[in-house]
Coordinates of N, CA and C in Angstrom, one line a residue:
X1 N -0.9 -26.7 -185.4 CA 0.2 -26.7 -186.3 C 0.2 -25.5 -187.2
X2 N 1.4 -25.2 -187.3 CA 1.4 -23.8 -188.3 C 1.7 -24.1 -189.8
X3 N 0.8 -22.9 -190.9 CA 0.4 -23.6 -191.7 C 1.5 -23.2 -192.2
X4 N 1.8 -23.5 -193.5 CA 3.0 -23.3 -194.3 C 3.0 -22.0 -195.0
X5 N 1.5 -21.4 -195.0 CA 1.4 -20.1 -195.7 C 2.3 -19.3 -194.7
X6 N 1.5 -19.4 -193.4 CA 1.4 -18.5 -192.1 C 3.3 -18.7 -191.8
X7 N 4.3 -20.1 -192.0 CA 5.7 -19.5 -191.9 C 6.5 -18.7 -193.0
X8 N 5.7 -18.8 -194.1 CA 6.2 -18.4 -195.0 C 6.2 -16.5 -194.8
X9 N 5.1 -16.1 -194.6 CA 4.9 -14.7 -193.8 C 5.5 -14.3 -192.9
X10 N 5.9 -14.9 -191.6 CA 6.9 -15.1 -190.9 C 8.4 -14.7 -191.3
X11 N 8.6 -15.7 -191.9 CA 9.9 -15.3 -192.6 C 10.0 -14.3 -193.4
X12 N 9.1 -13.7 -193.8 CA 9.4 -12.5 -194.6 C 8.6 -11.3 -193.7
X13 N 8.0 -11.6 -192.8 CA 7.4 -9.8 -192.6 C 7.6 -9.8 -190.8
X14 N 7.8 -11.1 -190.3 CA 8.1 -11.3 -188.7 C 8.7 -10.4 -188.5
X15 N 9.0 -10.1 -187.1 CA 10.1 -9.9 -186.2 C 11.7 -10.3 -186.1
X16 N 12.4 -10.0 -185.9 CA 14.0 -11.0 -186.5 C 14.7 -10.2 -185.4
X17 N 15.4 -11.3 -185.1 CA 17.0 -10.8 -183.6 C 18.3 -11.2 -184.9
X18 N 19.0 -10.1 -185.3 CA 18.6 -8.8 -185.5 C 17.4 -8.1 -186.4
X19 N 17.1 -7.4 -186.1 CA 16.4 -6.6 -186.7 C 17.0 -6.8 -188.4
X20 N 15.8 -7.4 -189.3 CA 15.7 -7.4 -190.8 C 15.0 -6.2 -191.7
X21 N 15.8 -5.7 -192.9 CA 14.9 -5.1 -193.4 C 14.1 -6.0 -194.3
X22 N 12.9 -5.2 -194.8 CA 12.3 -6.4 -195.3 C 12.1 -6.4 -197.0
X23 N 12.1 -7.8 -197.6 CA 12.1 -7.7 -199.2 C 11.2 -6.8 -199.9
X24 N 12.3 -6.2 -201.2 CA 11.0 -5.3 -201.5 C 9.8 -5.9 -202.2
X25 N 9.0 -5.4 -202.4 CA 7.7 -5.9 -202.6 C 7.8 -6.8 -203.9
X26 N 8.3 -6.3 -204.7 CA 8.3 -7.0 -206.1 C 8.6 -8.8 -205.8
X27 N 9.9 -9.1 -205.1 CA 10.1 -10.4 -204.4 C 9.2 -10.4 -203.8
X28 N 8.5 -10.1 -202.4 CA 7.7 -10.7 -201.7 C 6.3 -11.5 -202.3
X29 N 5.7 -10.9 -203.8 CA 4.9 -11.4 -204.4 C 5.5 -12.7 -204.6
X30 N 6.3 -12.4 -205.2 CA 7.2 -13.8 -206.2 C 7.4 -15.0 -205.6
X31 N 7.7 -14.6 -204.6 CA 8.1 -15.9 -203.4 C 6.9 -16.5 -203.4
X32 N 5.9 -15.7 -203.0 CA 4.6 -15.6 -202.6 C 3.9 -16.9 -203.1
X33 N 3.9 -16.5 -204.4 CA 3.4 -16.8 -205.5 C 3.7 -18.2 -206.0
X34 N 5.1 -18.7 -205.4 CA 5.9 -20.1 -206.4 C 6.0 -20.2 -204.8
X35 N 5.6 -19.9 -203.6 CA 5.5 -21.0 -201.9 C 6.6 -21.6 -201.6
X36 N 7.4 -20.1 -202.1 CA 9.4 -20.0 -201.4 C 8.8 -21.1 -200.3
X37 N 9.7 -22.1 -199.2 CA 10.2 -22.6 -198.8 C 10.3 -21.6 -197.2
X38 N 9.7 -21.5 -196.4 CA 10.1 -20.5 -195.3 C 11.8 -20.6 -194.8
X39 N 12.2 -21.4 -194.9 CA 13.9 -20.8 -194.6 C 14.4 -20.4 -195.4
X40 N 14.3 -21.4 -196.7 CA 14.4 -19.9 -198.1 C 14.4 -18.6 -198.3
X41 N 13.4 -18.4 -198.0 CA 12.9 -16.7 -197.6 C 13.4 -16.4 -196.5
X42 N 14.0 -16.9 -195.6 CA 14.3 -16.2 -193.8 C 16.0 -16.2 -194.6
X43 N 16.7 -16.7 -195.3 CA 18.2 -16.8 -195.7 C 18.1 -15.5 -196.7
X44 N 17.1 -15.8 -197.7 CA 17.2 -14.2 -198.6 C 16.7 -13.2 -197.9
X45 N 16.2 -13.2 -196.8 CA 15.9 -11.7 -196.2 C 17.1 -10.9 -195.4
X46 N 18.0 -12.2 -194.6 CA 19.2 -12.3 -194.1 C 20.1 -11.3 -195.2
X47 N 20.5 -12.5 -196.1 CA 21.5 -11.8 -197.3 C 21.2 -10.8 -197.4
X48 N 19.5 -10.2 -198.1 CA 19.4 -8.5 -198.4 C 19.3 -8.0 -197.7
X49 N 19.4 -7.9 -196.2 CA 19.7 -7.2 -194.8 C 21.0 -6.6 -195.2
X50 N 22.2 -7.7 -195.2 CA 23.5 -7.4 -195.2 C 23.7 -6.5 -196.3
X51 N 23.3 -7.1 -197.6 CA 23.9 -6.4 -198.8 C 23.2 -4.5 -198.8
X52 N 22.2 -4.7 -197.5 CA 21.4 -2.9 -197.4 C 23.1 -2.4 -196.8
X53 N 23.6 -3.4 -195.5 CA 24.4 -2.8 -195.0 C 25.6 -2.3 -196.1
X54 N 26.3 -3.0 -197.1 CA 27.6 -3.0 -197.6 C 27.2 -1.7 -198.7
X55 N 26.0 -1.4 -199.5 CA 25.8 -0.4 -200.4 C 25.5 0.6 -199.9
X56 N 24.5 0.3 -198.5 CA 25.2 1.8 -197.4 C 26.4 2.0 -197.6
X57 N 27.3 1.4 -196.7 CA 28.7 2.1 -196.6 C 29.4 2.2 -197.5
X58 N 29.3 1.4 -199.1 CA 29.9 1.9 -200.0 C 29.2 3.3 -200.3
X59 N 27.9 3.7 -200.3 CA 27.2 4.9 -200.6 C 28.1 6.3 -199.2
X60 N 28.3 6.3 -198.3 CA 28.6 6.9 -197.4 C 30.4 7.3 -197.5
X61 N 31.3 6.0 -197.5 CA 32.5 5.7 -197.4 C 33.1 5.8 -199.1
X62 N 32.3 5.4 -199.7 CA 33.1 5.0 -200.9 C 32.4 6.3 -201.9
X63 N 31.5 7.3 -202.2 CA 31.1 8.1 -203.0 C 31.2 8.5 -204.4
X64 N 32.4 7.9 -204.7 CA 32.9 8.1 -206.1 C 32.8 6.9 -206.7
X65 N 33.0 5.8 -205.6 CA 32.2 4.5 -206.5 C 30.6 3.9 -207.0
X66 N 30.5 4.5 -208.4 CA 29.2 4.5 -208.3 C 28.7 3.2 -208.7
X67 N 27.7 2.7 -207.8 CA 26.7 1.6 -208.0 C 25.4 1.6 -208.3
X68 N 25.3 0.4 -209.0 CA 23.4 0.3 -209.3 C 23.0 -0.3 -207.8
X69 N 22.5 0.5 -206.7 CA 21.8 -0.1 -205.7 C 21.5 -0.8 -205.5
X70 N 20.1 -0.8 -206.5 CA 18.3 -1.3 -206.7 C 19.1 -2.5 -206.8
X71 N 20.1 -2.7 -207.9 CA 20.2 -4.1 -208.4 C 20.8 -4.9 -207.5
X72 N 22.0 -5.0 -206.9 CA 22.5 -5.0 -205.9 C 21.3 -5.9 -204.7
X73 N 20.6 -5.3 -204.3 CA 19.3 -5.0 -203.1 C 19.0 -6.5 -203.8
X74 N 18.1 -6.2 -205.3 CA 17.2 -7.0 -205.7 C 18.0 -8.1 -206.1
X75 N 19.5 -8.2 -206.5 CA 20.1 -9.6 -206.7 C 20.2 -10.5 -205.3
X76 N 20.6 -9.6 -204.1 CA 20.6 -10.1 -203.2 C 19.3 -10.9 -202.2
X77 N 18.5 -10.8 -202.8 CA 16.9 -10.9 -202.4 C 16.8 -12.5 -202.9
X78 N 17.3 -12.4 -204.4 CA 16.7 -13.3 -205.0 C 18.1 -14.4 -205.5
X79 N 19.2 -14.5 -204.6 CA 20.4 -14.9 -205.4 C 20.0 -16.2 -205.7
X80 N 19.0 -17.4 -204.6 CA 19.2 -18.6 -204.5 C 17.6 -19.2 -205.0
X81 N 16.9 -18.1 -205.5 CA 15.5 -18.9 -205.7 C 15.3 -19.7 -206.2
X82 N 16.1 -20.0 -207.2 CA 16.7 -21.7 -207.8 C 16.3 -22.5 -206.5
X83 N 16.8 -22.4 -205.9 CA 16.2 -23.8 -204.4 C 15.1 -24.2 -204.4
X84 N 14.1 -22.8 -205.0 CA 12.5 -23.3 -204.7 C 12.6 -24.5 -205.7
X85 N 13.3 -25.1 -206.8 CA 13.3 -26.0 -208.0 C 14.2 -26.8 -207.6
X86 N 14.8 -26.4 -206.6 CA 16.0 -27.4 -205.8 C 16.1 -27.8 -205.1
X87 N 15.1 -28.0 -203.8 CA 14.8 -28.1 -202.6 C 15.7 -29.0 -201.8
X88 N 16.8 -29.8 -202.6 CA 17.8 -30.6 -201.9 C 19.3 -29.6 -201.4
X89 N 18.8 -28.6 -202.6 CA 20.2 -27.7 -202.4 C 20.0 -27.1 -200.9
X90 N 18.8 -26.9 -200.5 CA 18.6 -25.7 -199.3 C 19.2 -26.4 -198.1
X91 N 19.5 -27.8 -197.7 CA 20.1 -28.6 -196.9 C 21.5 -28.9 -197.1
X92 N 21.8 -28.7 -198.5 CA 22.7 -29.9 -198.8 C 23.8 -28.9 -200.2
X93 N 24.7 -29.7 -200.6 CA 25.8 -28.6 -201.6 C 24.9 -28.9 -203.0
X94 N 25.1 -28.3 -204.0 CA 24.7 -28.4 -205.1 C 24.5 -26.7 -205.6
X95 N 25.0 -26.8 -207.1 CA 24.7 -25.6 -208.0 C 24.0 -25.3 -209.0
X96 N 22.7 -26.9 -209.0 CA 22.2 -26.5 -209.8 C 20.5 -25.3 -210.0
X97 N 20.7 -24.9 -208.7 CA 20.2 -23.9 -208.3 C 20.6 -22.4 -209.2
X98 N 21.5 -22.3 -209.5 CA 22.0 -21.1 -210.0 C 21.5 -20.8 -211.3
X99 N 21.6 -21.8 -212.5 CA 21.3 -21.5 -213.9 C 19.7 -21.5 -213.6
X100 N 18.8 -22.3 -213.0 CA 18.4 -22.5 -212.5 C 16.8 -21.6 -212.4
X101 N 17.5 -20.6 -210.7 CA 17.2 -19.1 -210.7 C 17.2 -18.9 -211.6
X102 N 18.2 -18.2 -212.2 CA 18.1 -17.5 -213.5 C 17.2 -17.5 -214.4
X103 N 16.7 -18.6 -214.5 CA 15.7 -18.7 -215.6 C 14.4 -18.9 -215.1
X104 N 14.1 -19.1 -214.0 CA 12.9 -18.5 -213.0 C 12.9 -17.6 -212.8
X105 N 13.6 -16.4 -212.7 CA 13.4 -15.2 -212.7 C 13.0 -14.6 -214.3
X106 N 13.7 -14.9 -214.9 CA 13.1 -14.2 -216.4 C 12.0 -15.0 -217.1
X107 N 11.3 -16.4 -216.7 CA 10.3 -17.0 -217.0 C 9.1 -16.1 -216.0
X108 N 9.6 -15.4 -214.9 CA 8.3 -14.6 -214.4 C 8.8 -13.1 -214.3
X109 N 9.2 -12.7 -215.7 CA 9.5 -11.0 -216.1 C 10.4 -10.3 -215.2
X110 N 11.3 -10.8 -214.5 CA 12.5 -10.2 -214.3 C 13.9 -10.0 -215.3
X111 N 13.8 -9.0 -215.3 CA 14.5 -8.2 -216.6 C 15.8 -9.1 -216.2
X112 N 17.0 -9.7 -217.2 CA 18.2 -9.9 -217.4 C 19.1 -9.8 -216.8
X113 N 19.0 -7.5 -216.6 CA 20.6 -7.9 -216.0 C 20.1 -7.9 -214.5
X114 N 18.6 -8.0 -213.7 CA 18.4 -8.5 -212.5 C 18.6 -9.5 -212.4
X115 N 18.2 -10.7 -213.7 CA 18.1 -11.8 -213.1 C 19.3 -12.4 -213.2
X116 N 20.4 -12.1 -213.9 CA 21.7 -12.6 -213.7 C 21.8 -13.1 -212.7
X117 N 21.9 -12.4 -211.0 CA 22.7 -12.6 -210.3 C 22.1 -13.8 -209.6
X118 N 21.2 -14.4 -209.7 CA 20.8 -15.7 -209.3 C 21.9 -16.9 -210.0
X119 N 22.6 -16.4 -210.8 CA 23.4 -17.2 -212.1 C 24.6 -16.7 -211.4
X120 N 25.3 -15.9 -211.2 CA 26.7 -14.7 -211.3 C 27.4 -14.7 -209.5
X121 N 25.9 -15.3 -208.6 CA 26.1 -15.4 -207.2 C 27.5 -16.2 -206.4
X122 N 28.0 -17.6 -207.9 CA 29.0 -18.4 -206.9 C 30.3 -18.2 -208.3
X123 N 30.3 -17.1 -209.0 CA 31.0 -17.3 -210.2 C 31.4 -16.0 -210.5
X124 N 32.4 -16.0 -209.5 CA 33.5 -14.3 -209.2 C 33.9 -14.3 -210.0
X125 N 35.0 -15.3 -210.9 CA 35.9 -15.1 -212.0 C 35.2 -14.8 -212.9
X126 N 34.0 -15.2 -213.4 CA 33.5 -15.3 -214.7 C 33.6 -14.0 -215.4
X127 N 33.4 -14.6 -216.5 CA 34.1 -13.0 -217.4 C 32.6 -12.7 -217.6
X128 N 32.9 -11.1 -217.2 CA 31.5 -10.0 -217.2 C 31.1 -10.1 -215.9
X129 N 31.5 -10.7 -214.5 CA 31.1 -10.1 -213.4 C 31.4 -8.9 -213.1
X130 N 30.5 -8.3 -212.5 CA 30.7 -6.8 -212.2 C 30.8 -6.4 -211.0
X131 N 31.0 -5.0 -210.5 CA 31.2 -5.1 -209.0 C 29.9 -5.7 -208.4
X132 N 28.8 -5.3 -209.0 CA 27.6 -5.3 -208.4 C 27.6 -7.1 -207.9
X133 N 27.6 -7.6 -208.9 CA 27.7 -9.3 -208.5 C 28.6 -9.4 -207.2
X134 N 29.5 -8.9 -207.5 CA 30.5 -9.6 -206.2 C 30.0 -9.0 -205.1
X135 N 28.8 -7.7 -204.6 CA 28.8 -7.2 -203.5 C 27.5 -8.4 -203.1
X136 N 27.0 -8.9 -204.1 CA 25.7 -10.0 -203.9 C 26.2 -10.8 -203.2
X137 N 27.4 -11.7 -203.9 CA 28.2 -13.0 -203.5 C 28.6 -12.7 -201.9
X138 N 29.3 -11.0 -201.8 CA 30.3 -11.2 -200.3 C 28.9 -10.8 -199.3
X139 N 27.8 -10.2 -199.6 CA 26.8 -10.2 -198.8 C 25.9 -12.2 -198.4
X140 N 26.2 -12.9 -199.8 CA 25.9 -14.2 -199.3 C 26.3 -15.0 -198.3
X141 N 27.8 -14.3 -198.3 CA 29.1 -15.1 -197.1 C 29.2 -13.9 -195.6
X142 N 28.8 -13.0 -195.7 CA 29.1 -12.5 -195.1 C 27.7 -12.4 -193.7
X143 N 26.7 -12.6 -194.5 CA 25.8 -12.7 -193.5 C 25.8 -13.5 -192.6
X144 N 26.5 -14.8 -192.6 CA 27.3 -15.8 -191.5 C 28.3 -16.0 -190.7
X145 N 29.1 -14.5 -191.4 CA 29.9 -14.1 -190.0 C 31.5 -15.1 -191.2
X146 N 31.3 -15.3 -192.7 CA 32.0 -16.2 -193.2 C 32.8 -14.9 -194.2
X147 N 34.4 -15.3 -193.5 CA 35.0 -14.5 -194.9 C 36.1 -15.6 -195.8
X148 N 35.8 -14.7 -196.8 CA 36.1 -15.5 -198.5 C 37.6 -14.6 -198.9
X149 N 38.9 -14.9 -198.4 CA 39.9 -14.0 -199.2 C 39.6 -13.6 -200.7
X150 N 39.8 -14.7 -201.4 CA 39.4 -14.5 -203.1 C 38.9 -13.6 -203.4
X151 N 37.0 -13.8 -202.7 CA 36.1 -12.8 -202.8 C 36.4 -11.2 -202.7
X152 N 36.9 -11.7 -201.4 CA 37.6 -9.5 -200.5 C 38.3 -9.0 -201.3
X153 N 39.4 -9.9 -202.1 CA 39.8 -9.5 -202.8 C 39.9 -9.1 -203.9
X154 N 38.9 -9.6 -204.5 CA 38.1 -8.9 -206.2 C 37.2 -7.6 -205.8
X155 N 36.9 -7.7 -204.4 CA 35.7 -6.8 -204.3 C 36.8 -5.6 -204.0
X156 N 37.8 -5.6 -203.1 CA 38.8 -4.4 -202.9 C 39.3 -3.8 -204.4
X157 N 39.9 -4.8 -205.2 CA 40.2 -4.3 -206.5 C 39.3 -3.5 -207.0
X158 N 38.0 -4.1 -207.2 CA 37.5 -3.3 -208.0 C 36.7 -1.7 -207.5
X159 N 36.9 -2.0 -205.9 CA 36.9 -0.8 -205.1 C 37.9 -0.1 -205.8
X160 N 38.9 0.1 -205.7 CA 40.5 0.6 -205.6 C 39.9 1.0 -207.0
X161 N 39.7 0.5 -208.2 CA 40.3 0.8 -209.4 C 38.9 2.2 -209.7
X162 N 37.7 1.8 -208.8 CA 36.6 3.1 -208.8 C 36.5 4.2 -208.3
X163 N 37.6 4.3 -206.8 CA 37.5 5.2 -205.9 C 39.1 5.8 -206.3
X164 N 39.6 5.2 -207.3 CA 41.6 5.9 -207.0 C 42.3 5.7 -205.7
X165 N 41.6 5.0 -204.6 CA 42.4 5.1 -203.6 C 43.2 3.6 -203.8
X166 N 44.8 3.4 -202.9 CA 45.2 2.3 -202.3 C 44.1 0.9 -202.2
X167 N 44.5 -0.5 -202.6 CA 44.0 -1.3 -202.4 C 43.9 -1.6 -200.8
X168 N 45.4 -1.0 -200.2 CA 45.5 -1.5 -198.8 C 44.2 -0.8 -197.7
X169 N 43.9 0.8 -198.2 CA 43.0 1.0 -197.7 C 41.5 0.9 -197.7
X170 N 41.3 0.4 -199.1 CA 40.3 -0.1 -199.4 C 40.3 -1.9 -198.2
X171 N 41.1 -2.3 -198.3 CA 41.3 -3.7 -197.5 C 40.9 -3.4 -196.1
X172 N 41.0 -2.0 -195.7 CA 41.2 -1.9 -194.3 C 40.2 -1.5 -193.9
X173 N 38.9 -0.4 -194.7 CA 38.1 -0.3 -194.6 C 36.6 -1.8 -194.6
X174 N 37.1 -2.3 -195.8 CA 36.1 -3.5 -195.9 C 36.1 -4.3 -194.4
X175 N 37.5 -4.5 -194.2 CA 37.7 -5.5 -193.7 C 36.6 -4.6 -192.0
X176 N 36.7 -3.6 -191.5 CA 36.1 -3.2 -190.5 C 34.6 -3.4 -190.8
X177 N 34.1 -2.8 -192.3 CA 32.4 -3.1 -192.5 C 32.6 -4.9 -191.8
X178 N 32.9 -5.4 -192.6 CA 32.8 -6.7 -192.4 C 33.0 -7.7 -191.4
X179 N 34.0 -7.1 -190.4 CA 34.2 -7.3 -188.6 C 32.3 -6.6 -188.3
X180 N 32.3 -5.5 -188.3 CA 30.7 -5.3 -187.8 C 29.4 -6.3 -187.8
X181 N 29.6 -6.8 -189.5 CA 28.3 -7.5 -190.0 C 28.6 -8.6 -189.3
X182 N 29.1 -9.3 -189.0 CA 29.7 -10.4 -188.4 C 29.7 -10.6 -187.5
X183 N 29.1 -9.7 -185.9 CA 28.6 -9.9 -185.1 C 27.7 -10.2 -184.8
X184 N 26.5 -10.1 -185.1 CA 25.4 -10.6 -185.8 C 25.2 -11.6 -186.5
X185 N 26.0 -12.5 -186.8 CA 25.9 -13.6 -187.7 C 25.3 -14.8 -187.0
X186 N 25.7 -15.0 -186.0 CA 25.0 -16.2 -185.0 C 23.6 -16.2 -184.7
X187 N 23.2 -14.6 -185.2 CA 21.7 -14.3 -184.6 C 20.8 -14.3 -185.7
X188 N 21.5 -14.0 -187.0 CA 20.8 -14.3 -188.1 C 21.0 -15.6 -188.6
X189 N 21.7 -16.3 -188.4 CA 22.0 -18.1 -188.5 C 21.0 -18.7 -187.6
X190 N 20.4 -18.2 -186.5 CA 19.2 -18.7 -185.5 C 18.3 -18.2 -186.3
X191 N 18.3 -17.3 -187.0 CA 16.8 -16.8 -187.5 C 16.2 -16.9 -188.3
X192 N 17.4 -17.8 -188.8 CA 17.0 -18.7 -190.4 C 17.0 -20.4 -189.9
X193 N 17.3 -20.6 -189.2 CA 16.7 -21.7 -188.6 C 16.4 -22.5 -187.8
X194 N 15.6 -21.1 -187.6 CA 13.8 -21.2 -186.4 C 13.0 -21.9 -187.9
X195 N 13.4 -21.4 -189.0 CA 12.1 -21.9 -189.9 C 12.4 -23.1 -190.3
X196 N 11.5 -23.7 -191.0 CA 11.6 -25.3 -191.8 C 11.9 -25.2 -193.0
X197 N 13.3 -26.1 -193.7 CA 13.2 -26.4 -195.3 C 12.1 -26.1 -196.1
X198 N 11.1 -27.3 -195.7 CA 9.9 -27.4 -195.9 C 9.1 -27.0 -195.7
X199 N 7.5 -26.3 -195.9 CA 6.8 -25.3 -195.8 C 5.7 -26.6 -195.0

């Protein structure tokens, strides 16, 4: 039988169809440390795969729209850690994962405006989301091949209003990243559960 440590490793440093990059180190402790849940960790490795892809192409395509990366990366890593405290959510609906995170992340020294987005991940409207949040949220949906009009649509706005271009082309652009990431979604939905809820 394999041990719980040994999936938990797995899920973060294995092999993956597709190919994952892997959490940066600062998460990998953390998880480490509070015995993330191995599908846990195989779903946040997923999401910050995707969200590497969308701040690429905004860094490449979009240039004038300037983003905080790092943050971006590291919200994406850690949007749902709340589950490790919620272990019903990882199966099943529930938000009380979100406030949750958030306050797991700054009870073990993750600075504020990182640890928001564990809080900020399912709450586009809220006043004071920033682009950065919403590129977390559409990397959460999007790693499943799942599109969110609402979402595309706050995220193109706030494209449009950073870069001066058309909303329509901003639309037309996302919308091709996001046909790409989406071929892959069946393969990273397998690759999150090859692992167990439960450790």
């Amino acid at each position: 039988m394999t041990s719980s440590a040994s999936l938990l490793w797995q899920a973060l440093h294995g092999p993956a169809d597709p190919p994952l990059r892997p959490l940066p180190d600062r998460v990998v402790n953390l998880l480490t440390a509070l015995r993330c849940p191995p599908r846990l960790a195989a779903h946040l490795r997923a999401v910050h795969d995707v969200a590497h892809q969308v701040t690429d192409w905004a860094e490449r395509h979009r240039p004038a729209v300037v983003l905080d990366r790092e943050a971006v990366l590291f919200g994406a890593a850690t949007h749902d850690i709340g589950k490790i405290l919620h272990p019903g959510e990882l199966s099943g609906p529930g938000s009380a994962h979100e406030r949750a995170g958030r306050a797991l992340l700054l009870e073990h020294g993750v600075e504020p405006p990182l640890a928001r987005f564990a809080a900020t991940h399912a709450s586009w409207t809220a006043p004071g989301v920033r682009l950065e949040d919403l590129l977390v949220s559409l990397a959460d949906k999007a790693w499943k091949g799942r599109r969110v009009p609402g979402l595309e649509d706050l995220v193109i706005t706030g494209l449009a209003e950073l870069s001066g271009r058309p909303a329509w082309e901003e639309f037309a652009a996302l919308d091709d990243l996001l046909t790409r990431v989406g071929e892959d979604a069946d393969r990273r939905l397998a690759f999150q559960a090859s692992f167990p809820v439960r450790g």
